[in-house]
Coordinates of C-alpha atoms in Angstrom, one line a residue:
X15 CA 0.0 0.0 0.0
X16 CA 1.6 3.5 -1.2
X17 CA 1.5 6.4 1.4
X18 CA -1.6 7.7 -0.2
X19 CA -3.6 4.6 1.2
X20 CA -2.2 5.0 3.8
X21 CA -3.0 8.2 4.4
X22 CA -6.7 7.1 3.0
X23 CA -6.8 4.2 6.0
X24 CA -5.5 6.6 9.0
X25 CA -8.1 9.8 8.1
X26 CA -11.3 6.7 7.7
X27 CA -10.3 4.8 11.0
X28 CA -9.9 8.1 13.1
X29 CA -13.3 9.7 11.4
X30 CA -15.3 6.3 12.7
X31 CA -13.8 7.2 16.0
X32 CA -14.7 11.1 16.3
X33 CA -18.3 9.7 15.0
X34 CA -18.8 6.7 17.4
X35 CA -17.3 9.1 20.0
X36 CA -20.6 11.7 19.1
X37 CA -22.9 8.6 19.0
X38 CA -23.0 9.3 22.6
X39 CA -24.3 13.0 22.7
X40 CA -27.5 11.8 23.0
X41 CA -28.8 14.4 19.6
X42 CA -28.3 15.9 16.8
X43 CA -26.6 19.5 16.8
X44 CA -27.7 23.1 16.5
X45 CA -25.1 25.0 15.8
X46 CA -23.7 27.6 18.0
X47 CA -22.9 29.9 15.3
X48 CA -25.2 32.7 15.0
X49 CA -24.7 34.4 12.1
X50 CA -25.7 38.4 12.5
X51 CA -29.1 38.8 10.8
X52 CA -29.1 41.3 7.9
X53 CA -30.5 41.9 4.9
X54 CA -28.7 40.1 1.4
X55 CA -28.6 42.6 -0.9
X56 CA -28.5 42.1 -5.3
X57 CA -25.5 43.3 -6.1
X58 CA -25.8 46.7 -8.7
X59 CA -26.0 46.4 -12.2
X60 CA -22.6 47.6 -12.6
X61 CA -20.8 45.4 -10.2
X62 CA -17.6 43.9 -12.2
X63 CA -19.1 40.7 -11.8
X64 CA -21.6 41.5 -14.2
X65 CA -19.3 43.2 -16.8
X66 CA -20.3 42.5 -20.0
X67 CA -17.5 41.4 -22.6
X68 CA -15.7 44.1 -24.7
X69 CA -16.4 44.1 -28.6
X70 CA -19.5 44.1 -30.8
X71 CA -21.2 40.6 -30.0
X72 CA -19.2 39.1 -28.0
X73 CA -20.3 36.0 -26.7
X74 CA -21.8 36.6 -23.0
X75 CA -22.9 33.8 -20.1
X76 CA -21.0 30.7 -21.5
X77 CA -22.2 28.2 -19.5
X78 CA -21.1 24.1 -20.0
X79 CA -23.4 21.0 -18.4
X80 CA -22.8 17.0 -19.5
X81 CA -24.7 16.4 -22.7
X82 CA -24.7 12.8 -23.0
X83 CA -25.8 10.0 -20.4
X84 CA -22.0 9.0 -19.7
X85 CA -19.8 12.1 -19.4
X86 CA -18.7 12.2 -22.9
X87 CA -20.3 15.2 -24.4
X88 CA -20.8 18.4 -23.4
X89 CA -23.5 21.0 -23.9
X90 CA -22.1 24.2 -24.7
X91 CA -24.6 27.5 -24.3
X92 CA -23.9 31.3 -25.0
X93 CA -25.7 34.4 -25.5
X94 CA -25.1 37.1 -27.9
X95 CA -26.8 40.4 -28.2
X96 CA -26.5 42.3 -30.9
X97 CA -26.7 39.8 -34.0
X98 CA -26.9 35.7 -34.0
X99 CA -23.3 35.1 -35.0
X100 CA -21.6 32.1 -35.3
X101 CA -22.8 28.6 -34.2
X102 CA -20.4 26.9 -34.2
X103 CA -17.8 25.9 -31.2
X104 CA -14.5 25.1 -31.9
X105 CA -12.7 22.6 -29.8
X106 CA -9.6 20.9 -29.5
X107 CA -8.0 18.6 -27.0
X108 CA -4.9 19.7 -24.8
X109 CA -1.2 18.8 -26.4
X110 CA -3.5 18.0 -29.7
X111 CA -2.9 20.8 -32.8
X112 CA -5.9 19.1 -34.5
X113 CA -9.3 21.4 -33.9
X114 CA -12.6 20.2 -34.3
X115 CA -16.2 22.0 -35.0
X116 CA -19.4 21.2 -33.9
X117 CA -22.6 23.3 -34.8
X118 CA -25.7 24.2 -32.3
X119 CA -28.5 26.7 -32.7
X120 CA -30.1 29.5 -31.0
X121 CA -33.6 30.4 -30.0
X122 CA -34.9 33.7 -28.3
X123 CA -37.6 34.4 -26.1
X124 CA -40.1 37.5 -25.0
X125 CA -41.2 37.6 -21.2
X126 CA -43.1 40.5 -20.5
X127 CA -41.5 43.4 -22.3
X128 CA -38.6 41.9 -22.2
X129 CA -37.2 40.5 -25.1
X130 CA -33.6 38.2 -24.8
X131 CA -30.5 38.0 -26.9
X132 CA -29.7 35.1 -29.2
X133 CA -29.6 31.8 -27.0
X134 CA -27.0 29.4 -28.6
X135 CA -26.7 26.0 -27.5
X136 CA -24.1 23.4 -29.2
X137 CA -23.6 19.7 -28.0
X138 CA -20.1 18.5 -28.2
X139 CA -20.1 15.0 -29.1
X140 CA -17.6 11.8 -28.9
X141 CA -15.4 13.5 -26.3
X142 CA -12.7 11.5 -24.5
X143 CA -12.5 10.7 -20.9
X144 CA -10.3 12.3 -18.3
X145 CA -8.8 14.7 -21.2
X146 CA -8.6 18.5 -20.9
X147 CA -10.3 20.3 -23.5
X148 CA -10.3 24.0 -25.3
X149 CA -13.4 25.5 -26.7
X150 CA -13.6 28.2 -28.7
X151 CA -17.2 30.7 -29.2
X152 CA -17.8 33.7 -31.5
X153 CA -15.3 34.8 -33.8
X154 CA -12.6 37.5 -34.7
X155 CA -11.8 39.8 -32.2
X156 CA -14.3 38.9 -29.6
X157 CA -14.0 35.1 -30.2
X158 CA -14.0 33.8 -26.5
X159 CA -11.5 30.7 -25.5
X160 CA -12.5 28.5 -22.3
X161 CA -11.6 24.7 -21.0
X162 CA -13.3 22.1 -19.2
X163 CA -12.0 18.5 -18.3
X164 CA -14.1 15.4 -19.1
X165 CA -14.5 13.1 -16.3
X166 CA -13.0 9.9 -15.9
X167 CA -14.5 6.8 -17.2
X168 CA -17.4 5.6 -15.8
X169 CA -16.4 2.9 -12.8
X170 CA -16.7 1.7 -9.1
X171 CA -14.1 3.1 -7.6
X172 CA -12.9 6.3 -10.1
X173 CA -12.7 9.0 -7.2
X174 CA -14.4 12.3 -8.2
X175 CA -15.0 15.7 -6.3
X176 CA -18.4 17.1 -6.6
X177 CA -19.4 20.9 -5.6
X178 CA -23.2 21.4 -4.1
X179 CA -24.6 24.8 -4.8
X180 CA -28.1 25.5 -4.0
X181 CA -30.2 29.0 -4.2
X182 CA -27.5 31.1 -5.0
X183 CA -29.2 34.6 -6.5
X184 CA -26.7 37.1 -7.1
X185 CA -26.0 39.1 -4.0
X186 CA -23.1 40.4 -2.0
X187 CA -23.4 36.8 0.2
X188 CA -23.5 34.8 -3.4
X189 CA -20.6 36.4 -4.2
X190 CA -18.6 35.1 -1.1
X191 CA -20.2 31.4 -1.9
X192 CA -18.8 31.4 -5.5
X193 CA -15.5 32.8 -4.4
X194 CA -15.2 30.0 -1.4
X195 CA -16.1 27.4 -3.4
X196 CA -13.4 28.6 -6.7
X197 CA -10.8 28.4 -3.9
X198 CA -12.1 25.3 -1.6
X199 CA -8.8 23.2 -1.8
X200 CA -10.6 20.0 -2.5
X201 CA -11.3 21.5 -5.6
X202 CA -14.6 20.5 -6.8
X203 CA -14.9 19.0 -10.5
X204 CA -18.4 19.6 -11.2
X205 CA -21.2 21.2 -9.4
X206 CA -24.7 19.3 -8.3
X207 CA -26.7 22.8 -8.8
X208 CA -30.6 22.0 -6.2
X209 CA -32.0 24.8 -7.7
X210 CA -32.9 28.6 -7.7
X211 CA -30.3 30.2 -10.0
X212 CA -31.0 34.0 -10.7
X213 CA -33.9 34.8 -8.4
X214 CA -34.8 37.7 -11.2
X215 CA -38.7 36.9 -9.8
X216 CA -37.9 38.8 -6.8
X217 CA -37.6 41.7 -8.7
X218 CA -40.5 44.5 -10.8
X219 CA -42.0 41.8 -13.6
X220 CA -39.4 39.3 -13.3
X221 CA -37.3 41.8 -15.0
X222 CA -35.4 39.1 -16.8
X223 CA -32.2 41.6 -17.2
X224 CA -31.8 39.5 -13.7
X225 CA -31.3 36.4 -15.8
X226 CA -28.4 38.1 -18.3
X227 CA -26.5 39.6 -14.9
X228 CA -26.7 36.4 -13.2
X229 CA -25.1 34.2 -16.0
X230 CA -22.6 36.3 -16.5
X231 CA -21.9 36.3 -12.8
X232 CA -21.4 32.3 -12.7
X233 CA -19.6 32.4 -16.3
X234 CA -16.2 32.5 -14.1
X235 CA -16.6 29.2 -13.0
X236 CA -20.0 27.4 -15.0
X237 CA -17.7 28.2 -18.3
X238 CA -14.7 26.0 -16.8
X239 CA -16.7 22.9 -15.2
X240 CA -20.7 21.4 -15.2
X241 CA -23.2 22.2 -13.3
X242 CA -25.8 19.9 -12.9
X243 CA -29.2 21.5 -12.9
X244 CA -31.8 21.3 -10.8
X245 CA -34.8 23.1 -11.5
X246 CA -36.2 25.5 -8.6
X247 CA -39.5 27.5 -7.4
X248 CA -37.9 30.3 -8.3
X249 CA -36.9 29.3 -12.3
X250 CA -41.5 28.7 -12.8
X251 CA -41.7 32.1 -13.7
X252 CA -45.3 31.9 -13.7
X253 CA -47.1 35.2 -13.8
X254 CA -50.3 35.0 -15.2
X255 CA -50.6 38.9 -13.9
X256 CA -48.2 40.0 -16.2
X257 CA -49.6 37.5 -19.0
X258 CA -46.6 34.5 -18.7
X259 CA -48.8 31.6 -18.3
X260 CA -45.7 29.3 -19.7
X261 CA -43.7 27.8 -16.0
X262 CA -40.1 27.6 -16.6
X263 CA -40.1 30.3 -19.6
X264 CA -36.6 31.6 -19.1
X265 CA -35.1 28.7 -17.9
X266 CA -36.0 26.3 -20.4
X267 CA -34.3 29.0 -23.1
X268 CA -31.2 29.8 -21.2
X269 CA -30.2 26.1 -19.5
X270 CA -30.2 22.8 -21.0
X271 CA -30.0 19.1 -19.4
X272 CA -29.1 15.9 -21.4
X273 CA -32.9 14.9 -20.4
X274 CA -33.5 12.3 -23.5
X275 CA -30.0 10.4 -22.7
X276 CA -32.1 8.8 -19.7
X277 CA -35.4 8.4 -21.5
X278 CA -36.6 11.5 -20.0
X279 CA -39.6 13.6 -21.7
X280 CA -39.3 16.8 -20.0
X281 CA -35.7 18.9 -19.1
X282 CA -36.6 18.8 -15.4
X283 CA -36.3 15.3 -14.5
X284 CA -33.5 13.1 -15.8
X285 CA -30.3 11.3 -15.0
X286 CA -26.4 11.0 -15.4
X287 CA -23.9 8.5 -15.2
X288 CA -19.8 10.7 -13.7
X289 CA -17.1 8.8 -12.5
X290 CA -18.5 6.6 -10.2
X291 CA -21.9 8.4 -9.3
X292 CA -25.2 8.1 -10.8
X293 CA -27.0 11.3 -10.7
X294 CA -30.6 11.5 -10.6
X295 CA -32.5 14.9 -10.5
X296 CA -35.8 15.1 -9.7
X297 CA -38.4 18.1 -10.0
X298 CA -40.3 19.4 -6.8
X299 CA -42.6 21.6 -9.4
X300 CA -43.5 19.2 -12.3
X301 CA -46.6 16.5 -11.2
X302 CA -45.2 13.5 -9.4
X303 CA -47.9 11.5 -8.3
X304 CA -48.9 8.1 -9.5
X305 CA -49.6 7.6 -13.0
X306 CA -47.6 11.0 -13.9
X307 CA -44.8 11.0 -16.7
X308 CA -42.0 11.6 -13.8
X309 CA -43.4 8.8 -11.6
X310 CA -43.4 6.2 -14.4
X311 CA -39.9 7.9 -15.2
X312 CA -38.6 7.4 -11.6
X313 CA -40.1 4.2 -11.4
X314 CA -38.4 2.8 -14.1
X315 CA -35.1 4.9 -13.9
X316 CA -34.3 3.2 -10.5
X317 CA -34.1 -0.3 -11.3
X318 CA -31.2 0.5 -13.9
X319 CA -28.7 1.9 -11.5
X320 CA -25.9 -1.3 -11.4
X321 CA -24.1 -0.3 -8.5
X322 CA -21.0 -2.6 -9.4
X323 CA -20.4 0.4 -12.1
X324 CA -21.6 3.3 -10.3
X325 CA -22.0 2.6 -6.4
X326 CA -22.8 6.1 -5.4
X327 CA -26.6 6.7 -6.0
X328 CA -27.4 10.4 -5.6
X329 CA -30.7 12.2 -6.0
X330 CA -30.9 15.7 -6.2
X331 CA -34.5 17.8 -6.1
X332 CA -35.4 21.4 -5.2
X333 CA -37.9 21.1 -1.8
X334 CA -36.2 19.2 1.2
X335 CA -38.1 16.2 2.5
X336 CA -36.5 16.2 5.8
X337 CA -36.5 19.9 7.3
X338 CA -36.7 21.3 10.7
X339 CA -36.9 24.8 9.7
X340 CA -40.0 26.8 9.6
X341 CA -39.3 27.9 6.8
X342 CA -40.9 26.3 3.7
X343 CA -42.0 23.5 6.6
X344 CA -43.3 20.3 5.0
X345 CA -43.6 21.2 1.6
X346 CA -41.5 18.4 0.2
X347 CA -43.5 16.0 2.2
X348 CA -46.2 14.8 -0.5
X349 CA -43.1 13.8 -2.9
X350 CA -41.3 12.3 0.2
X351 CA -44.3 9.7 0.8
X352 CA -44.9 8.8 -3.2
X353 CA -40.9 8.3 -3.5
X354 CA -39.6 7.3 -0.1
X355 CA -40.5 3.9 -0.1
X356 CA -37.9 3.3 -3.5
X357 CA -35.2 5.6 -2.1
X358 CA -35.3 2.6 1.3
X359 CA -35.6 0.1 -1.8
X360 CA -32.7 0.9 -3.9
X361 CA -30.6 2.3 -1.3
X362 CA -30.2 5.1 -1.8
X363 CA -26.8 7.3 -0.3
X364 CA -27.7 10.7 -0.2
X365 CA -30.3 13.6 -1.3
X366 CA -29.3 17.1 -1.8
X367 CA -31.8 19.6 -1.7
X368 CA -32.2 23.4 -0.9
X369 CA -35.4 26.0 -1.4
X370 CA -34.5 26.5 2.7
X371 CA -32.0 29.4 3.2
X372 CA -30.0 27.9 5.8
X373 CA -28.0 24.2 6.3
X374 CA -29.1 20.9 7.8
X375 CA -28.3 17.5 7.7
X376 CA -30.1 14.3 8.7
X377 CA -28.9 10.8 9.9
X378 CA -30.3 7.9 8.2
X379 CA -34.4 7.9 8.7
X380 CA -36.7 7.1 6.9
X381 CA -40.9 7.4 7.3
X382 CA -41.9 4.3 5.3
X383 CA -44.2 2.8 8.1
X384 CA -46.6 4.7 7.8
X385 CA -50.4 4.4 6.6
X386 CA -53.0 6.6 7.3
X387 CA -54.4 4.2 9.7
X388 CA -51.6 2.8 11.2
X389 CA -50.5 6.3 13.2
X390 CA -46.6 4.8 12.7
X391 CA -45.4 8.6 11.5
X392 CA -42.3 9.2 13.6
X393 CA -39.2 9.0 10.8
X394 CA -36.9 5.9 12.7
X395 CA -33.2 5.2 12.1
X396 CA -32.6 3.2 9.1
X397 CA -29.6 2.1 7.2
X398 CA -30.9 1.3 3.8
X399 CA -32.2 4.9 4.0
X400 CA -30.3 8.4 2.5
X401 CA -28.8 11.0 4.4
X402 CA -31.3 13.9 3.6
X403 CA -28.9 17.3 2.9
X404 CA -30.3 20.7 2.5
X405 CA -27.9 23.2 1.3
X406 CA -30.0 26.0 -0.1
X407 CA -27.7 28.7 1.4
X408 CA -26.2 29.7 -1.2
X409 CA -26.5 33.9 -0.3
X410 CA -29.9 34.7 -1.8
X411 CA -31.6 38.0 -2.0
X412 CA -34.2 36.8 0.1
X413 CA -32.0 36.4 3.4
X414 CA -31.4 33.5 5.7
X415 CA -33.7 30.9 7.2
X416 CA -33.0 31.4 10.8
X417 CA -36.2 30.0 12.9
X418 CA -36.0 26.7 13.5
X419 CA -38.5 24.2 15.4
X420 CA -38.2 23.4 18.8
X421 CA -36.8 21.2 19.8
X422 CA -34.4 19.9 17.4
X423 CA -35.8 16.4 15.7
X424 CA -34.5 13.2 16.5
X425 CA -33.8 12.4 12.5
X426 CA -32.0 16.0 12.3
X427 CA -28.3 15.5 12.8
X428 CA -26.5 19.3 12.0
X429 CA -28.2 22.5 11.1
X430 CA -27.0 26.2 11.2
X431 CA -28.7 29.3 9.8
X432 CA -25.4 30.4 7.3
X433 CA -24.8 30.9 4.0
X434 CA -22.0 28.3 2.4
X435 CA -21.2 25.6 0.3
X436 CA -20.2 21.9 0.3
X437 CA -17.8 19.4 -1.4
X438 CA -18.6 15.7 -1.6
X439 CA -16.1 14.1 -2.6
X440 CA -15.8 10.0 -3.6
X441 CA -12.6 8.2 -2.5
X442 CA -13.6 4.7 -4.1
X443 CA -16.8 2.5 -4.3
X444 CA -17.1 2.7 -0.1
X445 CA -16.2 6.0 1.6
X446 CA -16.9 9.3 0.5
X447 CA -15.3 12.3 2.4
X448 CA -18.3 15.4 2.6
X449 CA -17.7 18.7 4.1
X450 CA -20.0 22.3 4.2
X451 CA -18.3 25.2 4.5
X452 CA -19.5 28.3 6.2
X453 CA -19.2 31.4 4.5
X454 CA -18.0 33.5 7.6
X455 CA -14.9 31.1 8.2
X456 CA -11.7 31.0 5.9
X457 CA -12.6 28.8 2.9
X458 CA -10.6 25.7 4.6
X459 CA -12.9 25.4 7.7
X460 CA -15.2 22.9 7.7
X461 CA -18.1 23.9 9.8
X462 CA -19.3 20.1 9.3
X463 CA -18.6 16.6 8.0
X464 CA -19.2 13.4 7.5
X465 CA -17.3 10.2 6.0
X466 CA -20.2 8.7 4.1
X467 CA -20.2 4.6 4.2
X468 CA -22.0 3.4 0.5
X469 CA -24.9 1.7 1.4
X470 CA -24.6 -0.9 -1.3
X471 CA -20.8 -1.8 -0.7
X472 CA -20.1 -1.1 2.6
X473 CA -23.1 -0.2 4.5
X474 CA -22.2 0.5 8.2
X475 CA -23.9 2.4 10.7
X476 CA -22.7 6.0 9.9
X477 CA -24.4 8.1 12.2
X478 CA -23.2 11.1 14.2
X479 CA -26.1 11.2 16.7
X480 CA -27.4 8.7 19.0
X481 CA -31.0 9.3 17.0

């Protein structure tokens, strides 16, 4: 064994100790951090974040997600203003003088009296694994170069580092998120995005200007590495006041997903294979009940996960099923009692959500006793279940979720009322190392963590509470 697994075996042995050692607190954990309560503001239309590219036409928000089922291709999207321009992306891998060309399309869209620029979107096919990449959009003087690595080949134990992002907005306090993740040294690869991007709803008509500022705001790191999208209460954009009877309007035009690589009919439910994860993203706003296209999607999406090529089965969705906050309190609880029963069944390891401004993380419970004439509606501990993550603190302009019910649940492991971040990051096909970071500490502090046991090839008890 080399000094890296070494290293590997030392930090997992000592991490079951710290956690058996908390086994006998007796409870989860509120934390003792109080952030001070203030109001997140948007940052101005003129902050340098939202600078808009110099030239006629340059190419604006350049934003990358996966495009294909496996990690191979890679959808491209842009925006230019003043004319359509060019299509087509350029590409060309590292060390390799030979440049290829693929060609997309744009669309446009009118919300309100609003009208967008020219949407492009281009899919970049027959990439290959673990190989760093240029890409090239517009052309002539304002041409725009950027680079993105593929992932490694899909396999059980291909380690991978995952960012999780939720309800970002585009305030002072987002700001400080992006930045703390862009220099987290475990240096996420891709980013598992629960939802709420711009939050331009908050604002006179949706003024969708909020849309074009926000992209350009993520473009520093969104351009360089995938995020995964999750689609949000805050991306409907239903107004029928304003005449947009059309949910998801904007988003739908500006933000793609690889939705018919998993059979999927709709952009807001679908799934990925990335190094060693399987990636399933759910939608808290489309129907979900029995009978319903995502249902019969779910139901037959789960039973095709082979966890001897991707042990790590995440779900990501928008409304937490799991939250002690009284904030947004028991909204995801309808979807939790049509889908909990399968998460038990399929075992699944974790669930990232966010739509709650603040952190929290569960142990392993699950609620799948129940009837509605049994009374058995306490959540117990159980092992085949997931640990239930909301991270939807991602600096929003609507503030922090900072009342919490009393007294902390049983099931609820950590929660504090902060803005931040988190890194998950997979070591091989049994322990995964995760850590949230705080925005008010340096970026290294981890405010909490967890080494995450799989629950198909290793599951042991890995509870930090005595719940």
């Amino acid at each position: 064994m080399g000094a890296s697994g070494i290293t590997f075996v030392v930090a997992v042995l000592a991490a079951t100790v710290m956690n058996a050692a908390v086994l006998c607190s007796g409870g989860g954990i509120t934390s003792s951090f109080v952030r001070k309560v203030e109001k997140s503001i948007d940052m101005p239309l003129d902050s340098d974040v939202f600078k808009v590219p110099p030239g006629y036409n340059a190419p604006q928000q350049v934003h990358i997600t996966q495009g294909d089922h496996v990690g191979k291709a890679v959808i491209v999207s842009w925006v230019t203003v003043e004319e359509p321009g060019s299509k087509t992306v350029h590409y060309w891998a590292e060390n390799n003088s030979h440049k290829h060309k693929a060609k997309g399309s744009f669309t446009k869209y009118k919300y309100y009296n609003y009208t967008s620029g020219y949407i492009h979107h281009c899919t970049i096919k027959h990439l290959k694994h673990d190989t760093k990449y240029y890409y090239k959009v517009g052309t002539g003087k304002t041409a725009r170069t950027f680079c993105f690595t593929t992932p490694p080949e899909v396999g059980p134990d291909v380690p991978y580092t995952f960012g999780l992002i939720g309800d970002l907005g585009q305030t002072y306090d987002s700001n400080i998120t992006l930045t703390h993740y862009e220099q987290n040294p475990m240096k996420g690869e891709a980013v598992l995005f629960v939802g709420d991007l711009s939050y331009a709803d908050n604002h006179p008509n949706h003024d969708n200007v909020r849309w074009d500022t926000w992209g350009r705001f993520a473009e520093r790191s969104v351009a360089y590495q995938p995020w995964i999208w999750t689609a949000g209460n805050h991306e409907l954009d239903y107004a029928p006041e304003i005449g947009e009877t059309k949910p998801f309007k904007p988003f739908t035009h500006r933000y793609r997903t690889p939705y018919k690589a998993s059979n999927s009919t709709t952009p807001f439910w679908y799934s990925i294979k990335r190094a060693s994860a399987y990636i399933i993203v759910l939608s808290s706003y489309s129907a979900y009940g029995k009978y319903t296209p995502q249902y019969q999607w779910l139901e037959e999406e789960l039973p095709k996960v082979n966890r001897s090529e991707t042990p790590w089965l995440i779900v990501l969705t928008h409304s937490p099923w799991y939250n002690s906050y009284n904030y947004h309190f028991m909204e995801g609880e309808s979807m939790r009692v049509m889908f909990e029963p399968w998460f038990v069944k399929y075992k699944v390891d974790i669930v990232f959500a966010g739509h709650v401004h603040a952190y929290e993380r569960s142990e392993r419970v699950s609620n799948v006793a129940y009837t509605i004439v049994n009374g058995l509606c306490s959540p117990k501990k159980d092992q085949s279940a997931p640990v239930y993550i909301t991270i939807g603190d991602g600096g929003n302009i609507e503030g922090l979720a900072n009342n919490m019910t009393q007294p902390q649940p049983k099931y609820s492991a950590f929660r504090e009322a902060s803005f931040g971040h988190a890194t998950f990051s997979i070591k091989n096909r049994t322990h995964a190392y995760y850590s949230w970071h705080r925005n008010h500490d340096g970026y290294a502090v981890e405010a909490d963590s967890l080494w995450f046991f799989n629950r198909f090839w290793h599951p042991l008890d890995d509870s930090t509470t005595s719940a």
